[in-house]
Short mmCIF file of C-alpha atoms in Angstrom, two decimals:
data_model
loop_
_atom_site.label_atom_id
_atom_site.label_comp_id
_atom_site.label_asym_id
_atom_site.label_seq_id
_atom_site.Cartn_x
_atom_site.Cartn_y
_atom_site.Cartn_z
CA UNK A 1 109.34 74.05 40.75
CA UNK A 2 109.88 77.49 42.29
CA UNK A 3 113.57 76.77 42.71
CA UNK A 4 113.88 75.76 39.06
CA UNK A 5 112.23 79.01 37.92
CA UNK A 6 114.60 81.09 40.05
CA UNK A 7 117.59 79.26 38.57
CA UNK A 8 116.31 79.98 35.06
CA UNK A 9 115.72 83.70 35.68
CA UNK A 10 118.16 85.79 33.69
CA UNK A 11 117.99 89.58 33.69
CA UNK A 12 120.86 89.72 31.20
CA UNK A 13 118.52 88.17 28.64
CA UNK A 14 116.68 91.53 28.52
CA UNK A 15 119.77 93.26 27.12
CA UNK A 16 118.37 93.37 23.52
CA UNK A 17 115.38 95.41 24.74
CA UNK A 18 117.74 97.73 26.60
CA UNK A 19 119.89 98.16 23.49
CA UNK A 20 116.82 99.02 21.41
CA UNK A 21 115.55 101.55 23.96
CA UNK A 22 118.92 103.26 24.30
CA UNK A 23 119.38 103.37 20.55
CA UNK A 24 115.86 104.50 19.66
CA UNK A 25 115.07 106.70 22.66
CA UNK A 26 118.57 108.15 22.87
CA UNK A 27 118.75 109.13 19.20
CA UNK A 28 115.16 110.36 19.35
CA UNK A 29 115.94 112.76 22.18
CA UNK A 30 119.11 113.87 20.41
CA UNK A 31 117.31 114.56 17.12
CA UNK A 32 114.20 116.11 18.63
CA UNK A 33 115.63 118.32 21.36
CA UNK A 34 119.38 118.74 20.78
CA UNK A 35 119.43 119.04 16.99
CA UNK A 36 115.85 120.43 16.73
CA UNK A 37 114.97 118.10 13.86
CA UNK A 38 111.17 118.14 13.24
CA UNK A 39 109.55 114.76 14.06
CA UNK A 40 112.96 113.68 15.38
CA UNK A 41 111.76 110.37 16.82
CA UNK A 42 110.26 109.41 13.46
CA UNK A 43 113.46 110.05 11.52
CA UNK A 44 115.01 107.04 13.22
CA UNK A 45 114.51 103.75 11.30
CA UNK A 46 112.79 101.63 13.91
CA UNK A 47 113.24 98.46 11.84
CA UNK A 48 117.02 98.99 11.84
CA UNK A 49 116.96 99.59 15.60
CA UNK A 50 115.18 96.27 16.15
CA UNK A 51 117.61 94.50 13.80
CA UNK A 52 120.50 95.70 15.98
CA UNK A 53 118.64 94.42 19.05
CA UNK A 54 118.10 91.05 17.32
CA UNK A 55 121.84 90.87 16.56
CA UNK A 56 122.57 91.40 20.26
CA UNK A 57 120.14 88.60 21.12
CA UNK A 58 121.96 86.29 18.70
CA UNK A 59 125.34 87.10 20.26
CA UNK A 60 124.08 86.26 23.73
CA UNK A 61 124.24 82.72 25.10
CA UNK A 62 127.11 81.37 22.93
CA UNK A 63 126.51 77.87 24.33
CA UNK A 64 123.39 77.67 22.17
CA UNK A 65 124.20 76.91 18.51
CA UNK A 66 123.27 79.40 15.80
CA UNK A 67 120.98 76.90 14.04
CA UNK A 68 119.15 76.26 17.31
CA UNK A 69 118.59 79.99 17.73
CA UNK A 70 117.11 80.13 14.23
CA UNK A 71 114.76 77.29 15.14
CA UNK A 72 113.64 79.19 18.25
CA UNK A 73 112.99 82.32 16.18
CA UNK A 74 111.10 80.32 13.54
CA UNK A 75 108.77 78.91 16.19
CA UNK A 76 108.20 82.38 17.63
CA UNK A 77 107.43 84.01 14.29
CA UNK A 78 105.43 80.99 13.09
CA UNK A 79 103.00 81.25 16.00
CA UNK A 80 99.39 81.24 14.81
CA UNK A 81 98.65 84.58 16.47
CA UNK A 82 101.62 86.28 14.81
CA UNK A 83 100.70 84.98 11.34
CA UNK A 84 97.07 86.02 11.86
CA UNK A 85 98.18 89.46 13.00
CA UNK A 86 100.33 90.00 9.90
CA UNK A 87 97.52 88.92 7.56
CA UNK A 88 95.00 91.21 9.28
CA UNK A 89 97.44 94.11 9.03
CA UNK A 90 97.65 93.61 5.26
CA UNK A 91 93.90 93.27 4.70
CA UNK A 92 93.22 96.29 6.93
CA UNK A 93 95.75 98.24 4.86
CA UNK A 94 93.85 97.39 1.68
CA UNK A 95 90.58 98.54 3.26
CA UNK A 96 92.03 101.90 4.30
CA UNK A 97 93.54 102.31 0.83
CA UNK A 98 90.17 101.65 -0.82
CA UNK A 99 87.94 103.94 1.23
CA UNK A 100 90.44 106.78 1.61
CA UNK A 101 89.62 109.85 3.68
CA UNK A 102 86.79 111.48 1.78
CA UNK A 103 84.13 109.51 3.66
CA UNK A 104 85.58 110.60 6.99
CA UNK A 105 85.44 114.22 5.87
CA UNK A 106 81.80 113.70 4.92
CA UNK A 107 80.94 112.63 8.48
CA UNK A 108 82.64 115.70 9.95
CA UNK A 109 81.09 118.14 7.48
CA UNK A 110 77.62 116.61 7.83
CA UNK A 111 77.54 116.90 11.63
CA UNK A 112 79.01 120.41 11.66
CA UNK A 113 76.34 121.46 9.17
CA UNK A 114 73.35 120.27 11.21
CA UNK A 115 74.52 120.91 14.80
CA UNK A 116 74.21 124.42 16.33
CA UNK A 117 77.63 126.18 16.23
CA UNK A 118 77.85 126.50 20.03
CA UNK A 119 78.22 122.69 20.20
CA UNK A 120 80.98 122.60 17.58
CA UNK A 121 83.77 121.50 19.96
CA UNK A 122 81.64 118.61 21.25
CA UNK A 123 80.97 117.68 17.61
CA UNK A 124 84.72 117.74 16.90
CA UNK A 125 85.26 115.21 19.71
CA UNK A 126 82.39 112.95 18.63
CA UNK A 127 83.36 113.12 14.96
CA UNK A 128 86.96 112.25 15.83
CA UNK A 129 85.70 109.28 17.87
CA UNK A 130 83.68 107.96 14.94
CA UNK A 131 86.32 108.65 12.29
CA UNK A 132 89.09 107.00 14.30
CA UNK A 133 86.91 103.94 15.01
CA UNK A 134 86.12 103.74 11.29
CA UNK A 135 89.63 104.43 9.96
CA UNK A 136 91.53 102.60 12.69
CA UNK A 137 94.22 105.28 12.90
CA UNK A 138 94.59 108.10 15.39
CA UNK A 139 97.31 109.85 13.39
CA UNK A 140 95.16 109.76 10.24
CA UNK A 141 92.19 111.13 12.17
CA UNK A 142 94.24 113.98 13.65
CA UNK A 143 95.69 114.81 10.24
CA UNK A 144 92.20 114.90 8.77
CA UNK A 145 90.20 116.66 11.49
CA UNK A 146 92.75 119.14 12.91
CA UNK A 147 92.38 121.58 9.96
CA UNK A 148 88.60 121.46 10.55
CA UNK A 149 89.22 122.14 14.24
CA UNK A 150 91.32 125.21 13.45
CA UNK A 151 88.61 126.40 11.03
CA UNK A 152 86.06 126.01 13.82
CA UNK A 153 88.29 127.98 16.21
CA UNK A 154 88.83 130.74 13.63
CA UNK A 155 85.11 130.98 12.83
CA UNK A 156 84.21 131.22 16.50
CA UNK A 157 85.71 132.24 19.81
CA UNK A 158 86.57 128.74 20.98
CA UNK A 159 90.08 128.12 22.35
CA UNK A 160 92.18 126.53 19.53
CA UNK A 161 94.03 124.34 22.06
CA UNK A 162 90.68 123.02 23.32
CA UNK A 163 89.53 122.29 19.76
CA UNK A 164 92.74 120.43 18.90
CA UNK A 165 92.79 118.62 22.27
CA UNK A 166 89.22 117.43 21.65
CA UNK A 167 90.24 116.06 18.25
CA UNK A 168 93.24 114.24 19.75
CA UNK A 169 91.07 112.76 22.51
CA UNK A 170 88.51 111.49 20.03
CA UNK A 171 91.30 110.07 17.87
CA UNK A 172 92.62 108.02 20.80
CA UNK A 173 89.08 106.75 21.52
CA UNK A 174 88.98 105.04 18.13
CA UNK A 175 92.62 103.96 18.28
CA UNK A 176 91.65 102.05 21.41
CA UNK A 177 88.41 100.50 20.10
CA UNK A 178 88.58 100.19 16.30
CA UNK A 179 88.48 96.69 14.82
CA UNK A 180 91.05 97.68 12.18
CA UNK A 181 93.37 99.60 14.50
CA UNK A 182 96.95 98.30 14.71
CA UNK A 183 96.70 98.32 18.49
CA UNK A 184 93.49 96.27 18.61
CA UNK A 185 94.84 93.73 16.13
CA UNK A 186 98.13 93.42 18.02
CA UNK A 187 96.52 93.15 21.47
CA UNK A 188 93.82 90.63 20.48
CA UNK A 189 96.05 88.32 18.48
CA UNK A 190 98.84 88.56 21.02
CA UNK A 191 96.47 87.37 23.76
CA UNK A 192 94.46 84.97 21.59
CA UNK A 193 91.04 86.54 22.11
CA UNK A 194 88.20 87.52 19.79
CA UNK A 195 88.00 91.19 18.81
CA UNK A 196 84.32 91.37 19.72
CA UNK A 197 85.10 90.16 23.26
CA UNK A 198 87.88 92.69 23.68
CA UNK A 199 85.62 95.42 22.26
CA UNK A 200 82.84 94.67 24.75
CA UNK A 201 85.28 94.63 27.67
CA UNK A 202 87.03 97.76 26.45
CA UNK A 203 83.81 99.67 25.74
CA UNK A 204 82.87 99.70 29.44
CA UNK A 205 86.17 101.46 30.13
CA UNK A 206 86.21 103.85 27.17
CA UNK A 207 82.54 104.88 27.03
CA UNK A 208 82.31 106.37 30.55
CA UNK A 209 85.54 108.29 29.88
CA UNK A 210 84.07 109.64 26.62
CA UNK A 211 80.82 110.69 28.33
CA UNK A 212 82.68 112.55 31.08
CA UNK A 213 84.85 114.18 28.39
CA UNK A 214 81.74 115.48 26.61
CA UNK A 215 80.50 116.92 29.91
CA UNK A 216 83.86 118.60 30.56
CA UNK A 217 83.92 120.11 27.07
CA UNK A 218 80.36 121.35 27.61
CA UNK A 219 81.41 123.10 30.82
CA UNK A 220 84.51 124.57 29.17
CA UNK A 221 82.53 125.96 26.20
CA UNK A 222 79.46 127.03 28.15
CA UNK A 223 78.58 130.66 27.47
CA UNK A 224 81.10 131.10 24.62
CA UNK A 225 79.77 133.46 21.94
CA UNK A 226 80.04 131.90 18.49
CA UNK A 227 80.52 134.11 15.44
CA UNK A 228 79.51 131.91 12.56
CA UNK A 229 77.84 128.71 11.34
CA UNK A 230 79.55 126.06 9.22
CA UNK A 231 78.36 125.33 5.67
CA UNK A 232 80.29 122.42 4.20
CA UNK A 233 79.78 119.83 1.42
CA UNK A 234 79.49 116.13 2.18
CA UNK A 235 78.58 112.76 0.62
CA UNK A 236 77.22 110.34 3.20
CA UNK A 237 77.03 107.32 0.89
CA UNK A 238 80.80 106.99 1.26
CA UNK A 239 80.35 106.29 4.98
CA UNK A 240 78.63 102.93 4.29
CA UNK A 241 81.83 100.76 4.19
CA UNK A 242 82.92 102.08 7.60
CA UNK A 243 79.48 101.42 9.09
CA UNK A 244 79.44 97.87 7.70
CA UNK A 245 82.86 97.12 9.17
CA UNK A 246 81.85 98.55 12.54
CA UNK A 247 78.56 96.61 12.71
CA UNK A 248 80.16 93.38 11.46
CA UNK A 249 82.88 93.60 14.08
CA UNK A 250 80.48 94.29 16.92
CA UNK A 251 78.17 91.36 16.11
CA UNK A 252 81.15 89.01 15.91
CA UNK A 253 81.65 88.23 12.20
CA UNK A 254 85.16 86.96 11.45
CA UNK A 255 87.51 89.92 11.04
CA UNK A 256 88.69 88.77 7.60
CA UNK A 257 85.11 88.49 6.37
CA UNK A 258 84.28 91.91 7.82
CA UNK A 259 87.24 93.55 6.11
CA UNK A 260 86.49 91.83 2.79
CA UNK A 261 82.91 93.16 2.98
CA UNK A 262 84.32 96.62 3.65
CA UNK A 263 86.75 96.36 0.73
CA UNK A 264 84.04 95.12 -1.67
CA UNK A 265 81.45 97.71 -0.66
CA UNK A 266 84.05 100.47 -0.59
CA UNK A 267 85.30 99.58 -4.08
CA UNK A 268 81.77 99.55 -5.52
CA UNK A 269 80.83 102.88 -3.91
CA UNK A 270 84.08 104.66 -4.79
CA UNK A 271 83.77 103.55 -8.43
CA UNK A 272 80.01 104.17 -8.71
CA UNK A 273 80.22 107.68 -7.26
CA UNK A 274 83.19 108.56 -9.45
CA UNK A 275 85.34 109.28 -6.39
CA UNK A 276 88.16 107.26 -7.94
CA UNK A 277 89.04 105.36 -11.13
CA UNK A 278 89.60 101.62 -11.35
CA UNK A 279 93.35 101.93 -11.95
CA UNK A 280 93.70 104.42 -9.10
CA UNK A 281 91.70 102.10 -6.83
CA UNK A 282 94.14 99.25 -7.46
CA UNK A 283 97.05 101.58 -6.82
CA UNK A 284 95.46 102.69 -3.55
CA UNK A 285 95.12 99.05 -2.49
CA UNK A 286 98.83 98.56 -3.05
CA UNK A 287 99.66 101.75 -1.18
CA UNK A 288 97.48 100.63 1.72
CA UNK A 289 99.38 97.35 2.06
CA UNK A 290 102.72 99.13 1.67
CA UNK A 291 101.72 101.46 4.48
CA UNK A 292 101.67 98.44 6.80
CA UNK A 293 105.24 97.39 5.91
CA UNK A 294 106.92 98.87 8.96
CA UNK A 295 104.29 97.55 11.37
CA UNK A 296 104.57 94.04 9.91
CA UNK A 297 108.38 94.05 10.00
CA UNK A 298 108.38 95.30 13.60
CA UNK A 299 105.95 92.51 14.53
CA UNK A 300 108.23 89.87 12.99
CA UNK A 301 111.42 91.28 14.52
CA UNK A 302 109.92 91.73 17.99
CA UNK A 303 108.56 88.17 17.85
CA UNK A 304 112.05 86.93 16.99
CA UNK A 305 113.69 88.88 19.81
CA UNK A 306 111.06 87.83 22.34
CA UNK A 307 111.44 84.16 21.38
CA UNK A 308 115.16 84.31 22.24
CA UNK A 309 114.59 86.34 25.41
CA UNK A 310 112.04 83.78 26.59
CA UNK A 311 114.48 80.94 25.85
CA UNK A 312 117.24 82.70 27.78
CA UNK A 313 115.05 83.25 30.86
CA UNK A 314 114.33 86.96 30.52
CA UNK A 315 110.56 86.63 30.79
CA UNK A 316 110.89 84.52 33.92
CA UNK A 317 112.88 87.35 35.51
CA UNK A 318 110.19 89.93 34.69
CA UNK A 319 107.38 87.63 35.81
CA UNK A 320 109.17 86.93 39.09
CA UNK A 321 109.63 90.66 39.69
CA UNK A 322 105.96 91.42 39.03
CA UNK A 323 104.92 88.58 41.36
CA UNK A 324 107.03 90.09 44.12
CA UNK A 325 105.61 93.60 43.62
CA UNK A 326 101.98 92.84 42.67
CA UNK A 327 100.41 90.22 44.92
CA UNK A 328 96.97 89.57 43.43
CA UNK A 329 94.90 89.61 40.24
CA UNK A 330 94.22 93.35 40.37
CA UNK A 331 97.90 94.01 40.96
CA UNK A 332 98.71 91.81 37.98
CA UNK A 333 96.42 93.89 35.77
CA UNK A 334 98.07 97.09 36.98
CA UNK A 335 101.47 95.52 36.33
CA UNK A 336 100.46 94.77 32.72
CA UNK A 337 99.25 98.36 32.29
CA UNK A 338 102.42 99.89 33.69
CA UNK A 339 104.56 97.51 31.61
CA UNK A 340 102.99 98.55 28.28
CA UNK A 341 102.92 102.19 29.44
CA UNK A 342 106.67 102.12 30.08
CA UNK A 343 107.23 100.52 26.68
CA UNK A 344 105.16 103.27 25.04
CA UNK A 345 107.02 106.08 26.82
CA UNK A 346 110.27 104.54 25.58
CA UNK A 347 109.21 103.86 21.98
CA UNK A 348 106.58 106.61 21.41
CA UNK A 349 104.61 104.03 19.43
CA UNK A 350 101.65 102.27 21.04
CA UNK A 351 101.52 99.41 18.53
CA UNK A 352 105.20 98.62 19.04
CA UNK A 353 104.69 98.87 22.81
CA UNK A 354 101.87 96.30 22.67
CA UNK A 355 103.83 93.92 20.44
CA UNK A 356 106.80 94.11 22.84
CA UNK A 357 104.66 93.67 25.97
CA UNK A 358 102.39 90.94 24.54
CA UNK A 359 104.36 87.79 25.44
CA UNK A 360 105.17 88.99 28.96
CA UNK A 361 101.57 90.12 29.50
CA UNK A 362 100.32 86.70 28.39
CA UNK A 363 102.42 84.95 30.99
CA UNK A 364 101.28 87.40 33.67
CA UNK A 365 97.63 86.84 32.72
CA UNK A 366 98.05 83.07 32.98
CA UNK A 367 99.79 83.41 36.34
CA UNK A 368 97.08 85.67 37.79
CA UNK A 369 94.05 84.12 36.05
CA UNK A 370 93.22 87.23 34.02
CA UNK A 371 90.98 86.70 30.98
CA UNK A 372 92.56 87.21 27.54
CA UNK A 373 90.05 89.91 26.61
CA UNK A 374 90.79 91.80 29.84
CA UNK A 375 94.54 91.60 29.21
CA UNK A 376 94.11 92.76 25.61
CA UNK A 377 91.90 95.61 26.80
CA UNK A 378 94.44 96.74 29.42
CA UNK A 379 97.31 96.58 26.90
CA UNK A 380 95.41 98.64 24.34
CA UNK A 381 93.98 101.12 26.85
CA UNK A 382 97.18 101.92 28.74
CA UNK A 383 99.20 102.21 25.54
CA UNK A 384 96.66 104.68 24.14
CA UNK A 385 96.60 106.67 27.39
CA UNK A 386 100.33 107.27 27.34
CA UNK A 387 100.54 107.68 23.57
CA UNK A 388 97.79 110.29 23.68
CA UNK A 389 99.64 112.43 26.23
CA UNK A 390 103.40 112.22 25.62
CA UNK A 391 104.61 115.45 23.93
CA UNK A 392 106.91 113.60 21.51
CA UNK A 393 104.35 111.08 20.23
CA UNK A 394 103.31 111.04 16.57
CA UNK A 395 99.80 112.20 17.47
CA UNK A 396 101.01 115.34 19.26
CA UNK A 397 103.68 116.13 16.66
CA UNK A 398 101.23 115.77 13.77
CA UNK A 399 98.68 118.00 15.53
CA UNK A 400 101.27 120.70 16.22
CA UNK A 401 102.57 120.50 12.65
CA UNK A 402 99.03 120.87 11.25
CA UNK A 403 98.27 123.91 13.40
CA UNK A 404 101.56 125.57 12.44
CA UNK A 405 100.85 125.10 8.74
CA UNK A 406 97.47 126.79 9.26
CA UNK A 407 99.02 129.80 10.98
CA UNK A 408 97.90 128.86 14.50
CA UNK A 409 101.02 127.90 16.42
CA UNK A 410 100.34 125.78 19.48
CA UNK A 411 102.82 124.02 21.76
CA UNK A 412 102.39 120.57 23.27
CA UNK A 413 102.09 122.11 26.72
CA UNK A 414 99.16 124.26 25.58
CA UNK A 415 97.34 121.20 24.23
CA UNK A 416 98.09 118.71 27.05
CA UNK A 417 95.83 120.42 29.66
CA UNK A 418 92.96 120.10 27.15
CA UNK A 419 93.45 116.36 26.58
CA UNK A 420 90.48 115.44 28.76
CA UNK A 421 89.81 112.03 27.24
CA UNK A 422 93.21 110.31 27.92
CA UNK A 423 93.10 111.49 31.55
CA UNK A 424 89.50 110.34 31.98
CA UNK A 425 90.40 107.02 30.31
CA UNK A 426 93.16 106.49 32.88
CA UNK A 427 90.76 107.14 35.75
CA UNK A 428 88.13 104.85 34.21
CA UNK A 429 90.72 102.10 33.73
CA UNK A 430 91.92 102.32 37.34
CA UNK A 431 88.33 102.17 38.61
CA UNK A 432 87.69 99.10 36.44
CA UNK A 433 90.83 97.34 37.67
CA UNK A 434 90.31 97.94 41.37
CA UNK A 435 86.53 97.99 41.72
CA UNK A 436 85.23 95.68 38.98
CA UNK A 437 85.71 91.91 39.26
CA UNK A 438 87.53 90.21 36.36
CA UNK A 439 87.27 86.53 37.18
CA UNK A 440 88.54 84.17 34.52
CA UNK A 441 85.82 82.32 32.59
CA UNK A 442 86.25 78.71 31.60
#
């Protein structure tokens, strides 16, 4: 059997991934640093880049007929987990479109109004954690809370880079744990595990990192003289849909049911409070689904490419390499983490990184007897660690853009030293891998 696997290994089958990385990463670097185009990496159509990679995959292995390649792709895209993932993406988009951002602002304003000003930076981190868990988007959280962070810095003597870094850390906390986050959906469905199981596994990694982050922020802000208090308006009733989704997910209600409850309760509250009109609500639902277009298309294209790569022997080559380098279960977990981390560094998109790494990670987990929820947790955690730190990621670029618009120019290298949470999350993840047993359950 071992001899057969070696004969089927084919590193050339990975060429489509290489073409995508060269095309996307190369043009991204050119746009961002050579041509100084703002958000350079995000001016490149990622769907087109993956289409080119898929074309390369089709050209490979001419001995296999074109119709047979289509059949292989159809089986890959038609996988139950892929279909489920696409449907969840759409329903989650509707939920985000319904509830909007006003409820998230209410949480931030409420806590800043009742907490003593000297704890404002800690509040920024905690609020960002809650908002990102509720909204399921780190970029949306940073866009929403960064202006509040700058206002806090201006109204006090807190370091603006520390305020923004705290917001970014909290945003990645929710990106990693939220039931409606793209990364959670992709990781869980890719590994075939329940979201509640992944959440419970992941929480024991993320929570200690968050607690240590709060302690570090406390030390950093200790003794700072604060100039002002914060008096802001809020409406807490709009938080109810988020709370229902969070509770429903934790207790294990089917994700579709949870999201439908959130959509129904959010629609009733938004209409009853006059926050939106019925026609606008329907439009927002459509916009929410449309906002998931790129993620859905990337999922379908990556599934197609990976189906051909697997058929050509590319995954066997990667699995064989990891088996030679990492000799046991803990090494296999680290290999999965480094794999998705490398994908994230190359793509600057943690959801895309997870979707690309999913099929390889699944084979590694089966080889090393790693539970699906542990694999999903590692994929999500490592992708968020790298995404939260890289200076050309959407999160960092959005934060810098927001601060510039508010007249407080910060560079990525001023913010990175204040990103306590991603660094603590990495340490927590390494401790979990090497010192906590993860035996596979029957």
